[in-house]
Amino acid sequence: MLTSRTFLKRTRAGAVVKVVREHYLREDIPCGAAACRLCPPRPAGPGLGLEAQPSGAASSLCPGPHYLLPDTNLLLHQIDILEDPVIKNVIVLQTVLQEVRNRSAPVYKRIRDVIGNPEKHFYSFTNEHHRETYIEQEQGETSNDRNDRAIRVAAKWYNEHLKKIQDEDKIQVIFLTNDRTNKEKALEEGITAYTCEEYIKSLIANPDLVDRLACVSDEGKEIESGKIIFPEHIPLSKLQQGIKSGIYLQGTYRASRDNYLEATVWVHGDAEENKEIIIQGLKHLNRAVHEDIVAVELLARDEWVAPSSVVLQDDGQNEDDIENEEEKENILKTAVNKDMLRPTGKVVGIIKRNWRPFCGMLSKSQIKEARRHLFTPADRRIPRIRIETRQADTLEGQRIVVAIDGWPRNSRYPNGHFVKNLGSAGDKDTETEVLLLEHDVPHQPFSQGVLSFLPKMPWTITEQDMKYREDLRHLYVCSVDPPGCTDIDDALHCREVENGNIEVGVHIADVSHFIRPGNALDEESAKRGTTVYLCEKRIDMVPELLSSNLCSLRSNVDRYMYMIHTLILTRNSRCLYVDFNRFPSHRLAFSCIWEMNHKAEILKTRFTKSIINSKASLTYAEAQMRIDSATMNDDITTSLRGLNKLAKILKKKRIDNGALTLSSPEVRFHMDSETHDPIDLQTKELKETNSMVEEFMLLANVSVAQKIYDEFPEFALLRKHPAPPPSNYDILVKAAKTKNLEIKTDSAKALAESLDKAESPTFPYLNTLLRILTTRCMMQAVYFCSGMDNDFHHYGLASPIYTHFTSPIRRYADIIVHRLLAVAIGADSTYPELTDKHKLADMCKNLNYRHKMAQYAQRASVAFHTQLFFKSKGVVNEDAYILFVRKNAVVVLIPKYGLEGTVFFEEKGKPTPRLDYNNEVPSLTVEDTTLRVFDKVKVNIMLDASNIQHQKIRMVLVEPKV
């Protein structure tokens, strides 16, 4: 049956046009019930459909067998309930799915995953194309009312349809809605309908599920006092008008980690003026949560403030103590230099909430038998959340996940609900799960759909694979990596050619050969964006068969061993004999080959897909030992010496051009082989070979960037490093001035030269400290599409163009670059998304986000293992250097451990010392002792486990005494 849908649409020019679309209605769409013989068989697809005899939780309201049919708002707000294993046999209407897709992409993704889970028996019914359930919008009826009516029509049809099934136990369809009007209309129409709360409370064996109910309306959970704390948010329609007219500014709200009464809003748009707006004080923060998109009103200039140097943590238990908050706000309002004042504003409305499930711990109420408790998130930038639970005794001391439901004006904290229990706080597996969730690292096992696109084993190189490849197996190629590395992306070779010049090759794993555009494996890799390296764990971007086996450029022996291991695993330990000849050691690569003279000047560059045979997989130390050895002169060692010699020349050229050599303390843990707890903590020692590999990877990235940009000026995926704004260097310049040193920051070259000259014979570590401080002044490097930007410069490398080509096993950006390069040299064909600059720009946005989150997760993993180390170490005294000075604390660096920490001078229960902060020097005088940046001090280091949620390394100043 054919009908049509008519609607009016406004064009970009402002004209209104009438659009008529054909709409097909069918009679052969199955209801999804396994017991139904009236409908045609259900087509193959995600999930198994509805059970013939619905299993799941027993309900006192609905004792008979039943299916559930939720409306849109219930699905949007109660997704945590629907995901619970207890809830099964749910009909998800097309109307509901379409509305959810338009209103919340994360919830839409979650419900699609649930529909695809065969154990849940969720069924997606295409009611908008079924002849008996499709309805037209009536005159004067809103789209929302029409959709509500469509849902009720489908619910009624299901009940009448299921009555026709000849079965002893009649299956009923229960309509779930939290909309009072919708429920009343359903009951009038003879549909059994309940609110979500009514249904969940009726589940006989699952009383704990009530804790997971989202508080949709804030009315029932407001604090009894009813005192209004926050200003009202301006409605979205007025906000949009205000933003358009320039009254309000739109931006991303970033809460401070160190001060819960301060935040920054990064204003969207290209305007340089008022790019960063400071928000101070509870009422001005106005219920915004970290990463929300907000509307801000600028305050008058005489109300502008400076960024606070006070460290304030919200650790009070009394949620109504607003007077105490006002006292703390007064601490922020100290006299400052006019030059330090920054644009200041207040949040007037929320444009888009960016709430997610938060990990943390329950702060149990001191009132006996209380159901209302505060939840303290692990991330200090997130406010405490009030939840209701009957499981407080069970959840105390556990890491739990909580979601925010709303934040009423008369509540100091937002309302939320319990989602799930992760395990005991302090447990290594639990804490690892927390840091992965908190940093949004996709870490679930690869699905069967993704794994199905892996090559079938045993895999061999075919004639087709060799069609566009050069055979380079005769070359003495080797890889140089950290110890224990199995995902080897890159290998190198160096040899003298007949004309006396030098041929150097960088050979990169050809991951794009195995990951083809658009399939499930490609989509999953794009979503993950990067491999995440934790202290004891690696979260792969691609399945292990690729990352540590088929793509890894390992040398002969290692690869044979691993492939035997893989075969045994995939054959369920039934393999009794292995034929080594079935596992060739050659690997597919993408090679960048230069011809250079002995001054490291590039004469020719070529790119080719290739096949290589790595002759050695070396660690940095092993490669260094070969280079330094007087007795070793084999082909691999000769190649390494040639590479090292050229790398030194290349590095000098880069530095002469203005490239920065910065410093950042990296640590390495030595683990106990049985407990896997850290038993030693050292800063990583870098060798010449680290720099050797780095130089050729940088050179390959620059060469490839130029090639893909020449071929695809609008679609090249590049990487840039913006120059920091001059204000970023203030702290560095002031700190250097205290040591009578001048740091010039007008260009990268001037900065690099200043750092090279900034040395003190009596203080050799000073230069390292300055380089560490310089690193903190830098902007984040980002991926971008060449057609969407005109600033390509990489500030840190002093390179006019740059990309990432050399690590496709662990970075998805490199896979895209490989595809672009393959098309450029005629080794592969293009596809639509590769030459769509808007899609590439969206991809870059995700890659930048994933890269940033991976860095944060890695730092959190180091912090957790550092705590474990000092837990067993006890109290330690070590030398340290002051990196930053705050109003009530100093931040110190301990070179021995590469560890950074804060020394506070105010402690609860102890008299506060006299503190005098000087921002110009910068310095902090505690009683009669003055502390300055770069001062050498001695600190006492211990693990402070008084707050199990936020265990931290506590540092106390030992010398000088204060």
PDB file of C-alpha atoms in Angstrom, residues 51 54-59 66 68 80-90 114 117 119-122 199-200 202-210 212:
ATOM      1  CA  GLU A  51      10.297 -15.196  23.507  1.00  0.00           C
ATOM      2  CA  PRO A  54       8.469 -14.404  28.196  1.00  0.00           C
ATOM      3  CA  SER A  55      11.070 -14.905  30.897  1.00  0.00           C
ATOM      4  CA  GLY A  56      12.384 -12.193  33.167  1.00  0.00           C
ATOM      5  CA  ALA A  57      11.391 -10.701  36.465  1.00  0.00           C
ATOM      6  CA  ALA A  58       8.120 -11.694  38.123  1.00  0.00           C
ATOM      7  CA  SER A  59       5.790  -8.716  38.728  1.00  0.00           C
ATOM      8  CA  HIS A  66       3.922 -10.087  29.219  1.00  0.00           C
ATOM      9  CA  LEU A  68       6.948  -4.359  27.678  1.00  0.00           C
ATOM     10  CA  ASP A  80      19.955   2.090  32.833  1.00  0.00           C
ATOM     11  CA  ILE A  81      16.850   0.112  33.878  1.00  0.00           C
ATOM     12  CA  LEU A  82      16.286  -1.265  30.369  1.00  0.00           C
ATOM     13  CA  GLU A  83      19.926  -2.408  30.148  1.00  0.00           C
ATOM     14  CA  ASP A  84      19.622  -4.481  33.336  1.00  0.00           C
ATOM     15  CA  PRO A  85      19.719  -8.269  32.647  1.00  0.00           C
ATOM     16  CA  VAL A  86      16.401  -8.679  34.514  1.00  0.00           C
ATOM     17  CA  ILE A  87      14.469  -6.652  31.921  1.00  0.00           C
ATOM     18  CA  LYS A  88      13.711  -8.796  28.862  1.00  0.00           C
ATOM     19  CA  ASN A  89      11.167  -9.025  26.033  1.00  0.00           C
ATOM     20  CA  VAL A  90      10.752  -5.367  25.197  1.00  0.00           C
ATOM     21  CA  VAL A 114      20.624  -3.848  23.678  1.00  0.00           C
ATOM     22  CA  ASN A 117      21.967  -8.632  22.398  1.00  0.00           C
ATOM     23  CA  GLU A 119      19.963 -12.664  25.614  1.00  0.00           C
ATOM     24  CA  LYS A 120      17.755  -9.595  26.101  1.00  0.00           C
ATOM     25  CA  HIS A 121      15.032 -10.430  23.515  1.00  0.00           C
ATOM     26  CA  PHE A 122      14.383  -6.799  22.559  1.00  0.00           C
ATOM     27  CA  TYR A 199       6.395  -1.468  37.330  1.00  0.00           C
ATOM     28  CA  ILE A 200       9.916  -1.664  38.805  1.00  0.00           C
ATOM     29  CA  SER A 202       6.280  -4.422  41.532  1.00  0.00           C
ATOM     30  CA  LEU A 203       9.184  -6.762  40.667  1.00  0.00           C
ATOM     31  CA  ILE A 204       9.073  -9.351  43.428  1.00  0.00           C
ATOM     32  CA  ALA A 205      12.651 -10.671  43.382  1.00  0.00           C
ATOM     33  CA  ASN A 206      14.473  -7.468  42.383  1.00  0.00           C
ATOM     34  CA  PRO A 207      13.954  -4.731  44.985  1.00  0.00           C
ATOM     35  CA  ASP A 208      17.464  -3.330  44.348  1.00  0.00           C
ATOM     36  CA  LEU A 209      16.439  -2.308  40.822  1.00  0.00           C
ATOM     37  CA  VAL A 210      14.499   0.610  42.358  1.00  0.00           C
ATOM     38  CA  ARG A 212      18.504   2.524  39.317  1.00  0.00           C
TER      39      ARG A 212
END
